[in-house]
Short mmCIF file of C-alpha atoms and ligand atoms in Angstrom, two decimals:
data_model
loop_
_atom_site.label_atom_id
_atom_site.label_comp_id
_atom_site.label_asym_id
_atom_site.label_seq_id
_atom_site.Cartn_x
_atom_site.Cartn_y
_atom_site.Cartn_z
CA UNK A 646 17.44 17.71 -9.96
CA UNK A 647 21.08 17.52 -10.48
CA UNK A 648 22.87 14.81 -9.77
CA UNK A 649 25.60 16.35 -7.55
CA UNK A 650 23.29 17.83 -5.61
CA UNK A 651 21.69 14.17 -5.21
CA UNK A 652 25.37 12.31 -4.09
CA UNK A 653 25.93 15.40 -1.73
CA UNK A 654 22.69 14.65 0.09
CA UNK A 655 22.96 11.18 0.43
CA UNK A 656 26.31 11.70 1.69
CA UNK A 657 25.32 13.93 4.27
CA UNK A 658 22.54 11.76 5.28
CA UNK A 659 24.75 8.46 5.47
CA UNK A 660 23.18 6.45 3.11
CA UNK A 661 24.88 2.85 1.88
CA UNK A 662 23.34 1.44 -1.26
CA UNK A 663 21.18 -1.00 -0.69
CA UNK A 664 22.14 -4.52 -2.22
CA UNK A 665 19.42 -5.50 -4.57
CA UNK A 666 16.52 -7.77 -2.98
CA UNK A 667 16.14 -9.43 -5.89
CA UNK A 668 20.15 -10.59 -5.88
CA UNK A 669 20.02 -11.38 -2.41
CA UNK A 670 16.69 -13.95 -1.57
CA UNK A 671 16.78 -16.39 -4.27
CA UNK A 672 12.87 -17.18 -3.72
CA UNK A 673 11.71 -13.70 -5.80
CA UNK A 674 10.38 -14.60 -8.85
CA UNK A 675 9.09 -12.81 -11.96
CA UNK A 676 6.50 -14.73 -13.36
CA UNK A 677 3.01 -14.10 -12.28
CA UNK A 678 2.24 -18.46 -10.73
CA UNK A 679 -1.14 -17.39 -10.03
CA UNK A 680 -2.39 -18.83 -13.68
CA UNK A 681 -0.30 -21.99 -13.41
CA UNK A 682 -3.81 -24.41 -13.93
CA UNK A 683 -2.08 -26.76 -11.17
CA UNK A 684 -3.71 -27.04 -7.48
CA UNK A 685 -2.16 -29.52 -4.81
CA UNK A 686 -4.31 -32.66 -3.73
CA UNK A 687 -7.23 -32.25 -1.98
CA UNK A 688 -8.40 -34.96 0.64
CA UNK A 689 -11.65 -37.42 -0.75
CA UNK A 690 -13.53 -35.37 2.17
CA UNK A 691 -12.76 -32.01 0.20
CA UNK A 692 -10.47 -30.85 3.57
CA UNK A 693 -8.41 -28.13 2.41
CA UNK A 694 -4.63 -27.85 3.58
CA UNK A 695 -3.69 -24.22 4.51
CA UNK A 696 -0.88 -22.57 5.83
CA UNK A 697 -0.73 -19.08 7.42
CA UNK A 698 1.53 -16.73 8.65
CA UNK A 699 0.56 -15.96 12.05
CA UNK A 700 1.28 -14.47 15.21
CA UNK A 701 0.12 -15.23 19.05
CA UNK A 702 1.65 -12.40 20.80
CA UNK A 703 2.62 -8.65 19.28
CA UNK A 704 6.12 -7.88 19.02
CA UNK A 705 9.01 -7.51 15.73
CA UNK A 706 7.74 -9.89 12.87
CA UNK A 707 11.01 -12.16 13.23
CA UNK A 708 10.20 -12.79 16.69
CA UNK A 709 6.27 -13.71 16.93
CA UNK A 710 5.33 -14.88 13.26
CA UNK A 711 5.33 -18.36 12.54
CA UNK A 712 4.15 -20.83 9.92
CA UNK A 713 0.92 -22.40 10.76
CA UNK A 714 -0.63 -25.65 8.44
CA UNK A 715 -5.08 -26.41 9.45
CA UNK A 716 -7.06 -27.91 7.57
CA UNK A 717 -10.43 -25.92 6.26
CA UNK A 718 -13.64 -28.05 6.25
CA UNK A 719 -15.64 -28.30 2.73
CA UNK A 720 -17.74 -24.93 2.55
CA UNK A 721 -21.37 -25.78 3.22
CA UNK A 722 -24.27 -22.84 4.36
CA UNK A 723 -22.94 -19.62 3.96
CA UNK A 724 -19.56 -20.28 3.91
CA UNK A 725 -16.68 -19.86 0.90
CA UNK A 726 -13.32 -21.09 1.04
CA UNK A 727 -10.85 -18.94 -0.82
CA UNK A 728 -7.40 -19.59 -2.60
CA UNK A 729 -5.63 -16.25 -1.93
CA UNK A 730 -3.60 -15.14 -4.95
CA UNK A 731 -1.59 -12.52 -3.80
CA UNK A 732 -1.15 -10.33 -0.94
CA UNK A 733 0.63 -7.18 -0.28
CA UNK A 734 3.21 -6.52 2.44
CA UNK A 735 2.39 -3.02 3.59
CA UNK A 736 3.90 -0.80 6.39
CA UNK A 737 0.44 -0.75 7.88
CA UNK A 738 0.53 -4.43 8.40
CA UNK A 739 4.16 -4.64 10.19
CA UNK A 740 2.73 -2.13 12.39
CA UNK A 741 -0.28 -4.07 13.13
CA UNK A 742 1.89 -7.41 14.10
CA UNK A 743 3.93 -5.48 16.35
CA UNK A 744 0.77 -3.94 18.32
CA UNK A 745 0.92 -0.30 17.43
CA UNK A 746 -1.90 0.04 14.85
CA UNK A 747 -5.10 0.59 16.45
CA UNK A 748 -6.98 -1.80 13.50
CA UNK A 749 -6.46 -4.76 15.97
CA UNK A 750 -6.82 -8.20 14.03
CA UNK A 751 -8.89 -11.26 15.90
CA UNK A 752 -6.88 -13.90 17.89
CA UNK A 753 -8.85 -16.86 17.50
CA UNK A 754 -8.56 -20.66 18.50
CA UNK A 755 -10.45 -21.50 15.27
CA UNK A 756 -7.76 -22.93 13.37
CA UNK A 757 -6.54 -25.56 15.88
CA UNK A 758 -4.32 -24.12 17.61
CA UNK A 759 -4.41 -24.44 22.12
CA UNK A 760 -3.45 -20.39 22.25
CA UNK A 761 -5.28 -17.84 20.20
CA UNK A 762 -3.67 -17.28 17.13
CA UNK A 763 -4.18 -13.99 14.76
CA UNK A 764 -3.03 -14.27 10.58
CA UNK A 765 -0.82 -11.52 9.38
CA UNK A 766 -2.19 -9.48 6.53
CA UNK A 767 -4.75 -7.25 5.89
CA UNK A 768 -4.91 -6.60 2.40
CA UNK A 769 -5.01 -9.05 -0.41
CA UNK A 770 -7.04 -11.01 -2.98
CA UNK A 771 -8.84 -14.66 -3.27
CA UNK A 772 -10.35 -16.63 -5.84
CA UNK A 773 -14.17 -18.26 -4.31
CA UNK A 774 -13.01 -22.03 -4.82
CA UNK A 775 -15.98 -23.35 -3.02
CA UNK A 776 -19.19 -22.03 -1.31
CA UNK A 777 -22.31 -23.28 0.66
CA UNK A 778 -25.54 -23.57 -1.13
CA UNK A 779 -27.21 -20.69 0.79
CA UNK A 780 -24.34 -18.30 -0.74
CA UNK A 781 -25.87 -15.78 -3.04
CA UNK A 782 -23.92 -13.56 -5.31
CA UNK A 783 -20.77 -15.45 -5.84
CA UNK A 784 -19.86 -18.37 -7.56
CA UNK A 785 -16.60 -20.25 -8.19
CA UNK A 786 -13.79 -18.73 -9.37
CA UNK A 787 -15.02 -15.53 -8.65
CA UNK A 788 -12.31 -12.90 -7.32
CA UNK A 789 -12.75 -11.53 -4.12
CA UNK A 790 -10.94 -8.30 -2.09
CA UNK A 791 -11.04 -8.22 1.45
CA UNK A 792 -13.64 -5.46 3.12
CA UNK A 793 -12.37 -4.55 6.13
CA UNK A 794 -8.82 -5.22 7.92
CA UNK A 795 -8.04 -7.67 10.41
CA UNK A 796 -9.14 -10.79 8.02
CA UNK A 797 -5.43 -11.97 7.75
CA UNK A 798 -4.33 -12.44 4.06
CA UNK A 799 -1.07 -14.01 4.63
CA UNK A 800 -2.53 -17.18 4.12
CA UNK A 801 -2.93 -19.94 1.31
CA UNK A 802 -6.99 -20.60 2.11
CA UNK A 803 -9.58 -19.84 4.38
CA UNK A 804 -12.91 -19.39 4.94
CA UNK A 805 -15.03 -16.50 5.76
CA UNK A 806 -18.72 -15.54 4.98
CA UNK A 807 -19.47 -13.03 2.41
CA UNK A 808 -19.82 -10.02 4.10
CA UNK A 809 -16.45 -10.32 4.68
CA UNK A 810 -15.79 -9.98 0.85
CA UNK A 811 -16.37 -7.72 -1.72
CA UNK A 812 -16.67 -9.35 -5.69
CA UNK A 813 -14.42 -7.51 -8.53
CA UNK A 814 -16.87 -7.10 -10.50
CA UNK A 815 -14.85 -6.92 -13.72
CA UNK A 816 -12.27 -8.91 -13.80
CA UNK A 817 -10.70 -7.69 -17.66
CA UNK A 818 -7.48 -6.52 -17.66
CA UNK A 819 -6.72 -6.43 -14.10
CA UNK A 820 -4.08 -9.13 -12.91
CA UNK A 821 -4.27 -10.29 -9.19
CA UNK A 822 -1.47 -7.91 -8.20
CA UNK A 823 -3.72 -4.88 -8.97
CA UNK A 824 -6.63 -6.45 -7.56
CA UNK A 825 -4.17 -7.08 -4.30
CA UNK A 826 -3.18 -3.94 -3.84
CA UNK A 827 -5.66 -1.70 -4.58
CA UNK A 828 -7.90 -1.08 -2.14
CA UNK A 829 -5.86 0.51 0.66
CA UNK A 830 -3.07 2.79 -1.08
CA UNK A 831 -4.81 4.07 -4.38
CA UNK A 832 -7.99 4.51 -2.07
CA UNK A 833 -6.12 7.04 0.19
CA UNK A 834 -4.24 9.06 -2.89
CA UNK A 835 -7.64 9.27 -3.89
CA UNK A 836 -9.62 10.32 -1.24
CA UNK A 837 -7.32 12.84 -0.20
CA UNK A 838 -6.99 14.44 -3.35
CA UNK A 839 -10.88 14.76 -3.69
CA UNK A 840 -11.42 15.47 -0.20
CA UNK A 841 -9.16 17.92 0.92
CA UNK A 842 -8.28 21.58 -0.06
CA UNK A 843 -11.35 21.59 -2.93
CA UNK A 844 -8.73 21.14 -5.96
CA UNK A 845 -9.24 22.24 -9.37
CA UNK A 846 -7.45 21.38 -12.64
CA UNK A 847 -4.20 23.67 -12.88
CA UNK A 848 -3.84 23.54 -8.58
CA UNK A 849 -1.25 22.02 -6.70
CA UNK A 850 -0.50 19.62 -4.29
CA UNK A 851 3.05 19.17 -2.41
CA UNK A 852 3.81 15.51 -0.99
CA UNK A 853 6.38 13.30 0.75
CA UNK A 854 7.29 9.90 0.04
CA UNK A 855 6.36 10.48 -3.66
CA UNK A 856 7.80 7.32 -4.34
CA UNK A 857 5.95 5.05 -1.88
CA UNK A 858 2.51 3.47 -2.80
CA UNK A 859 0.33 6.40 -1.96
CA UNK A 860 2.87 8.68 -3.14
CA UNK A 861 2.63 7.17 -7.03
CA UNK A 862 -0.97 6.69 -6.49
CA UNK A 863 -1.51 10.43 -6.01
CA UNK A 864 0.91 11.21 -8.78
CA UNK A 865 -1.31 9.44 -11.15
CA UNK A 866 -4.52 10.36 -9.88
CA UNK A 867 -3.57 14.13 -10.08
CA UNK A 868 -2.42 13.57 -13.73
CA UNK A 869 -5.81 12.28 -14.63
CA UNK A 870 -7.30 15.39 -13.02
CA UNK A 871 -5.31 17.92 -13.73
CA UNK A 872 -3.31 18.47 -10.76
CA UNK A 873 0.08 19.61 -10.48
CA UNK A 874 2.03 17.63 -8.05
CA UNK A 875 5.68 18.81 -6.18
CA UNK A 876 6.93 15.66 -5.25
CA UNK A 877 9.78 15.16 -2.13
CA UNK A 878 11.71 12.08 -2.48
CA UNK A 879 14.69 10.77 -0.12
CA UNK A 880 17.76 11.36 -1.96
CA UNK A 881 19.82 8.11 -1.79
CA UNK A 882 23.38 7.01 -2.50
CA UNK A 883 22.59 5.99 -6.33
CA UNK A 884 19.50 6.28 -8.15
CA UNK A 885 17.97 9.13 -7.14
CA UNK A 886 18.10 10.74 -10.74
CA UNK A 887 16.32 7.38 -11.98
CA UNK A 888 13.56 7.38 -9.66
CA UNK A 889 13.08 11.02 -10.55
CA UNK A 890 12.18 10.11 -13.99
CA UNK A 891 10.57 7.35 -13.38
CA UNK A 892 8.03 9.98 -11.31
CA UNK A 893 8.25 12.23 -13.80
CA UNK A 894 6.86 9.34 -16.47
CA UNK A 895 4.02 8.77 -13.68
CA UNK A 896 2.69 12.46 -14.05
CA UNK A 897 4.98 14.32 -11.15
CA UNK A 898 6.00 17.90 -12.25
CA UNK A 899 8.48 18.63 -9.91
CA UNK A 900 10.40 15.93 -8.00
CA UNK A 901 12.89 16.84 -5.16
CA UNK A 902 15.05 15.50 -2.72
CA UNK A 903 14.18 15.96 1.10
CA UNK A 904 17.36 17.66 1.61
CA UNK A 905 16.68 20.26 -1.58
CA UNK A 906 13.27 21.15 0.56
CA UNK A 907 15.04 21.88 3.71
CA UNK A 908 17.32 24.18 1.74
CA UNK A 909 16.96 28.13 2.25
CA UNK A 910 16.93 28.76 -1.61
CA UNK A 911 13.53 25.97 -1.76
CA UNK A 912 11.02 28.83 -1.64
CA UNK A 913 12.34 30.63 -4.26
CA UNK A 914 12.50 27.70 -6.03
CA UNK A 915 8.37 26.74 -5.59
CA UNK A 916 7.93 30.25 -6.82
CA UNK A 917 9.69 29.62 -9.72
CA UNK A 918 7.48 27.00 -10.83
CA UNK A 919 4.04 28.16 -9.67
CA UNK A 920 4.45 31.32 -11.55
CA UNK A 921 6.01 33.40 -9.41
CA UNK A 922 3.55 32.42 -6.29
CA UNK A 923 0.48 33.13 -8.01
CA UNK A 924 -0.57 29.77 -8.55
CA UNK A 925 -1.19 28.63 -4.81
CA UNK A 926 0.56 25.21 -3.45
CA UNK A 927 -3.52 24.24 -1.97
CA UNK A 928 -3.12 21.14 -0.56
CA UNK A 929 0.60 18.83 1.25
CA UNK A 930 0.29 15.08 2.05
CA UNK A 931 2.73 13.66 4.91
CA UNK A 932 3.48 10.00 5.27
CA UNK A 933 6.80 11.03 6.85
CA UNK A 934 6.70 13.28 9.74
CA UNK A 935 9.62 15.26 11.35
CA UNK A 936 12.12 18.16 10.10
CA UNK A 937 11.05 17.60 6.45
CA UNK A 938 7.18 17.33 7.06
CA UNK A 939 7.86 20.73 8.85
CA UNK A 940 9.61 22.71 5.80
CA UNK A 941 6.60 21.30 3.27
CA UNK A 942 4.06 22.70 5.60
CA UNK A 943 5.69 25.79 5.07
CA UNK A 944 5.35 25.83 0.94
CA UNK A 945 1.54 25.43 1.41
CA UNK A 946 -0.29 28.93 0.36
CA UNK A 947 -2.17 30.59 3.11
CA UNK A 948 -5.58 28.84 3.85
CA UNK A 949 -3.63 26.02 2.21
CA UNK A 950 -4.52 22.04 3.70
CA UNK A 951 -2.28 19.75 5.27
CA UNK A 952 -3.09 16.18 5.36
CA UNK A 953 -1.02 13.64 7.68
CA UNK A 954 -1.91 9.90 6.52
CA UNK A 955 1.48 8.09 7.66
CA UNK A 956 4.46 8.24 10.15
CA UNK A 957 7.42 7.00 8.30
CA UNK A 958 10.43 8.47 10.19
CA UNK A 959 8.96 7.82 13.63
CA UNK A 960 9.27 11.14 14.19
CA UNK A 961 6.72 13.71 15.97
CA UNK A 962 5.26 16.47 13.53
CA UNK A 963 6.18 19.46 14.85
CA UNK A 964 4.53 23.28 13.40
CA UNK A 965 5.28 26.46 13.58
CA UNK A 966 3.10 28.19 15.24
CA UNK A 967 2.90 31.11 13.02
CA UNK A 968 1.50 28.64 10.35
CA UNK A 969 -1.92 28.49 11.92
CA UNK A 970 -2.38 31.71 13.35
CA UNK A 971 -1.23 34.11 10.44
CA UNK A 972 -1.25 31.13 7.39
CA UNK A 973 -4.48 29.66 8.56
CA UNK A 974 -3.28 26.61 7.04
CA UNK A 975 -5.51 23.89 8.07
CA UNK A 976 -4.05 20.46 9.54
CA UNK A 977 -6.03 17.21 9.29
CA UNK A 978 -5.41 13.40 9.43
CA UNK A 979 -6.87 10.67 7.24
CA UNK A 980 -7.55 6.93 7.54
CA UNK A 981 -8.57 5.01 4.83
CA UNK A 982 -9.80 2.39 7.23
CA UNK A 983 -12.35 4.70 8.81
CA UNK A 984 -13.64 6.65 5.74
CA UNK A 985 -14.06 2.78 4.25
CA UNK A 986 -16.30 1.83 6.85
CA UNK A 987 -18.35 5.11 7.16
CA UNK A 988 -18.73 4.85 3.37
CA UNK A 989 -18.66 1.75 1.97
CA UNK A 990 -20.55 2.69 -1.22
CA UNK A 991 -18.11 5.45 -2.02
CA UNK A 992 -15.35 3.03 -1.33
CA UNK A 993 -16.51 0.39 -4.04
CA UNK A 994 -17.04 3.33 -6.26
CA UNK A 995 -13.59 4.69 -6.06
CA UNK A 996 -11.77 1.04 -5.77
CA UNK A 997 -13.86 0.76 -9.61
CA UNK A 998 -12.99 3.69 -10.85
CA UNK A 999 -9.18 2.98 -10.07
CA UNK A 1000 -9.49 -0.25 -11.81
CA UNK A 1001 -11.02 1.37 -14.66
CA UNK A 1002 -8.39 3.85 -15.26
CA UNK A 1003 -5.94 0.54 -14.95
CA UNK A 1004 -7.63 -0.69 -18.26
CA UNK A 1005 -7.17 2.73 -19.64
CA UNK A 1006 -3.32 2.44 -19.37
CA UNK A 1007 -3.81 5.64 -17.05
CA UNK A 1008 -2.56 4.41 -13.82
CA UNK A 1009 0.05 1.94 -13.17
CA UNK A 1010 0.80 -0.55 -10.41
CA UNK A 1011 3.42 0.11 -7.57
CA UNK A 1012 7.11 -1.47 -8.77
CA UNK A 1013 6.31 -4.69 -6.28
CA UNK A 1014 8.81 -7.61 -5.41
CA UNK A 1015 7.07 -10.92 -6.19
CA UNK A 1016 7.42 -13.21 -3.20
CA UNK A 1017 6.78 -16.44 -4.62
CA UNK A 1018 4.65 -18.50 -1.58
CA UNK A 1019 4.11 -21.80 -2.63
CA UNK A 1020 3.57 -25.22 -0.91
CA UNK A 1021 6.67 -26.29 0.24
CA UNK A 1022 8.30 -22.61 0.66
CA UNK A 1023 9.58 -22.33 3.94
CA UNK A 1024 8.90 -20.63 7.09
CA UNK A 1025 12.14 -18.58 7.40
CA UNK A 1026 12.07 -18.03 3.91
CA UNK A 1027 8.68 -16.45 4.17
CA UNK A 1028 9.48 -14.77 7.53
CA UNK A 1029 12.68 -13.62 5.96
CA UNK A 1030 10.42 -11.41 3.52
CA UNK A 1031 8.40 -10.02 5.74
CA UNK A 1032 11.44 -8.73 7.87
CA UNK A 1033 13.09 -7.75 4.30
CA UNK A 1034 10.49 -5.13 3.76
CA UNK A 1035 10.80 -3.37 7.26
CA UNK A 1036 14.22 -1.68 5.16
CA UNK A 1037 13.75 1.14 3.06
CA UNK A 1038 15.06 2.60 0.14
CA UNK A 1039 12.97 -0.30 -1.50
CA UNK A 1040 13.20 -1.29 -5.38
CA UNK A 1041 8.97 -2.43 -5.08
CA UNK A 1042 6.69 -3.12 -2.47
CA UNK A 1043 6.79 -6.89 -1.40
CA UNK A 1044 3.63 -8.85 -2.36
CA UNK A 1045 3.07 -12.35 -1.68
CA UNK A 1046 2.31 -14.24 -4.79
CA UNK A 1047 0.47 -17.46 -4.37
CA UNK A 1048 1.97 -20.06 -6.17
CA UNK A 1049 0.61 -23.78 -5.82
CA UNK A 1050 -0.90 -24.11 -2.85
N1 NAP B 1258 -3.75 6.65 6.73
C1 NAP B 1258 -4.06 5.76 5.81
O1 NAP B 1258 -5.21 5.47 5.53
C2 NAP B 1258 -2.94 5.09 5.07
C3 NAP B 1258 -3.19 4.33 3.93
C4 NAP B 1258 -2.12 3.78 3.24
C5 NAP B 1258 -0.82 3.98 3.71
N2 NAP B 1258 -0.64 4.69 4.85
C6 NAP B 1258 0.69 4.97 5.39
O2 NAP B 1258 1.41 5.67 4.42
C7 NAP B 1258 2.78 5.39 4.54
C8 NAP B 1258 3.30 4.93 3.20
O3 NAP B 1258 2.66 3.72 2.86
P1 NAP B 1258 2.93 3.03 1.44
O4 NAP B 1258 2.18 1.77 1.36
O5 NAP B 1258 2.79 4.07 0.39
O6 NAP B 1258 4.45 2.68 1.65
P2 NAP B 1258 5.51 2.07 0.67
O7 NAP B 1258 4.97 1.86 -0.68
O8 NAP B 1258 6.13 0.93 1.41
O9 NAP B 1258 6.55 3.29 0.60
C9 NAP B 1258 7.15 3.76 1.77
C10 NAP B 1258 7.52 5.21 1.56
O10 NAP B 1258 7.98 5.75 2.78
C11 NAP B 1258 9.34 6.21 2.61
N3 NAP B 1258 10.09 5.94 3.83
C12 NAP B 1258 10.40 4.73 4.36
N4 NAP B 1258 11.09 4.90 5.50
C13 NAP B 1258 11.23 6.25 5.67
C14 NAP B 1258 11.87 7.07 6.66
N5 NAP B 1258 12.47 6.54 7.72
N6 NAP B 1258 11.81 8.40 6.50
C15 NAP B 1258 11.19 8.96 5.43
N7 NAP B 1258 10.56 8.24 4.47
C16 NAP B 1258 10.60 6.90 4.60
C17 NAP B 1258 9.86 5.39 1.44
O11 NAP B 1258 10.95 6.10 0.88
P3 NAP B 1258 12.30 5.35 0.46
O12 NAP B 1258 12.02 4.69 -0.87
O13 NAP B 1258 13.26 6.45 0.39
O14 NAP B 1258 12.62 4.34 1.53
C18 NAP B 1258 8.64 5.36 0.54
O15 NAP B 1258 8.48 6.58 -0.12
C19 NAP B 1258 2.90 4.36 5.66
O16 NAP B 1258 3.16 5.04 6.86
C20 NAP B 1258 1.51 3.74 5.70
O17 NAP B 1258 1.19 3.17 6.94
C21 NAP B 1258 -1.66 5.25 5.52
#
């Protein structure tokens, strides 16, 4: 990609650079506080302080999330009280606070509050710190993922049963921000690429938001496959030769700005690199919707698949109708929520196999911005991340990181 070509796009677009998060909220640290060996106080009842992020009402997250401090009971019957360790911030979760997702999570009383109260979060990871004597299968310090969403992993503690929970069963080599954030993204990459458009090695795929979680997830995945991946990227003000590369280390073979797709010369260009047109573009994923989901429809091959998982310009998806009557290109959505709970077997399966190419050194974890949540961190400051990843042009994906708590 040259980088004129790059500047001239994110002119034309209006893009400002974005000031670094890291510079600008001093509570983003580096170091991974989930080994520190310290733990607060607990009460001589065993009482558990927690604090939550939570919401009583949908709207923006500045607006309805606040800080709420219970107290958890000691774990006895089939309970377990977990220590969450980190916790991703993903777009699917904003959407959820602000009542637009249709994964709705549970207002509830429970943790002493007059007005139901829901907990922000829906993906994340705990460590088992205590458990009833009628719990089978877990023990202390075990690390748990969450099974479903709606269980609210903005949190410090809570408690839950175990069917809630599902045990990583080996925990070597896999740090708590992999375990935190891989059952939703990596799942979908996956599952789409193995479910759609009946791949083989040497095919390939055509996707938007390369750069986003899913996007690097699929880049990966298709590496370890065999897959050749065309990757659209939006060009930005500076950087966009950088994040190129940094694709282009992942696995991507081609990687393009949004603008370059929309251009009239882009067909021409895809037949340059699938041999002239002979090797057939099978399969697009579209997290973005709009004008430049539109144009990547179009480099699909006829009988090619087109697979919608995400919305990220707000804008409708909009088709040609020549595409399905003379293409016979097929257009289908996916939901990693759904296909989790129709298959939960397959789900555990793939969430292993991810982990066990981590150990490999064949995937790699999203670029993330460690939000340090300890203790005494503050409401706004924790509020203030939240709203912080609502921007895009992001250097990581914001994940809580559980400090002492
Ligand atoms: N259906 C499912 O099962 C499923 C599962 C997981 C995720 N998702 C959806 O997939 C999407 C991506 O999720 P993620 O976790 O991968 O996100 P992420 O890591 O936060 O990355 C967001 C991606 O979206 C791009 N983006 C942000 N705002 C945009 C805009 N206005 N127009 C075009 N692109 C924009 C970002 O590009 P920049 O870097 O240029 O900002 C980045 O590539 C979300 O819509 C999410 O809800 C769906």
């Amino acid at each position: 990609m040259a980088s004129k070509r790059a500047t001239a796009t994110a002119t034309a677009l209006r893009l400002t650079p974005q000031p670094s998060p890291r510079a600008a909220t001093s509570y983003l640290r580096t170091t991974p506080p989930f080994l520190s060996p310290h733990r607060r106080h607990i009460s001589a009842y065993g009482y558990e302080q927690a604090k939550a992020l939570t919401f009583s009402k949908y709207g923006e997250p500045a607006d309805v999330l606040s800080l709420h401090t219970h107290s958890i009971s000691p774990a006895h019957s089939h309970n377990l009280t977990l220590r969450f360790l980190a916790a991703p911030i993903n777009p699917a979760d904003i959407n959820q606070i602000q009542g637009v997702y249709p994964s709705k999570p549970a207002f509830t009383t429970a943790l002493g509050t007059a007005t139901p109260i829901a907990v922000a979060g829906n993906e994340g990871v705990a460590e088992v710190i205590s458990l009833g004597s009628s719990v089978k299968g877990l023990a202390k310090g075990d690390w748990v993922m969450m099974k479903a969403p709606g269980f609210g992993t903005w949190r410090t503690h809570a408690q839950t049963t175990p069917e809630h929970v599902t045990r990583l069963e080996d925990r070597r080599g896999i740090s708590a921000i992999t375990a935190a954030t891989v059952s939703v993204n990596p799942c979908t990459a996956y599952r789409m690429l193995r479910g759609f458009g009946a791949m083989r090695p040497g095919d390939w795929f055509v996707q938007n938001g390369a750069n986003g979680g899913v996007g690097r997830a699929a880049i990966q995945l298709a590496r370890v496959w065999g897959f050749r991946s065309l990757n659209i990227v939006r060009g930005r003000a500076e950087g966009t030769d950088e994040l190129a590369r940094e694709l282009r280390d992942l696995g991507a073979d081609v990687v393009v700005t949004d603008a370059e797709l929309q251009a009239p010369e882009f067909r021409e260009r895809v037949k340059e690199w699938t041999a002239g047109g002979r090797e057939p573009v099978k399969l697009a994923l579209n997290c973005v919707g709009g004008k430049p989901a539109t144009a990547m429809a179009k480099v699909l091959a006829p009988g090619g698949h087109f697979v919608t998982y995400g919305a990220m310009s707000k804008q409708p998806l909009t088709l040609p109708a020549s595409l399905l009557i003379f293409k016979d290109v097929h257009f289908h959505g996916f939901w990693v929520s759904k296909w989790a709970e129709r298959e939960p077997d397959e789900k555990k399966r793939t969430v292993e196999h991810v982990l066990e190419l981590v150990r490999k050194g064949e995937f790699k974890d999203v670029p993330v911005e460690e939000l340090l949540w300890e203790w005494e961190t503050k409401e706004e400051e924790l509020i203030g991340a939240v709203k912080g990843t609502l921007e895009g042009f992001r250097k990581g994906k914001g994940v809580f990181v559980f400090g002492r708590t």
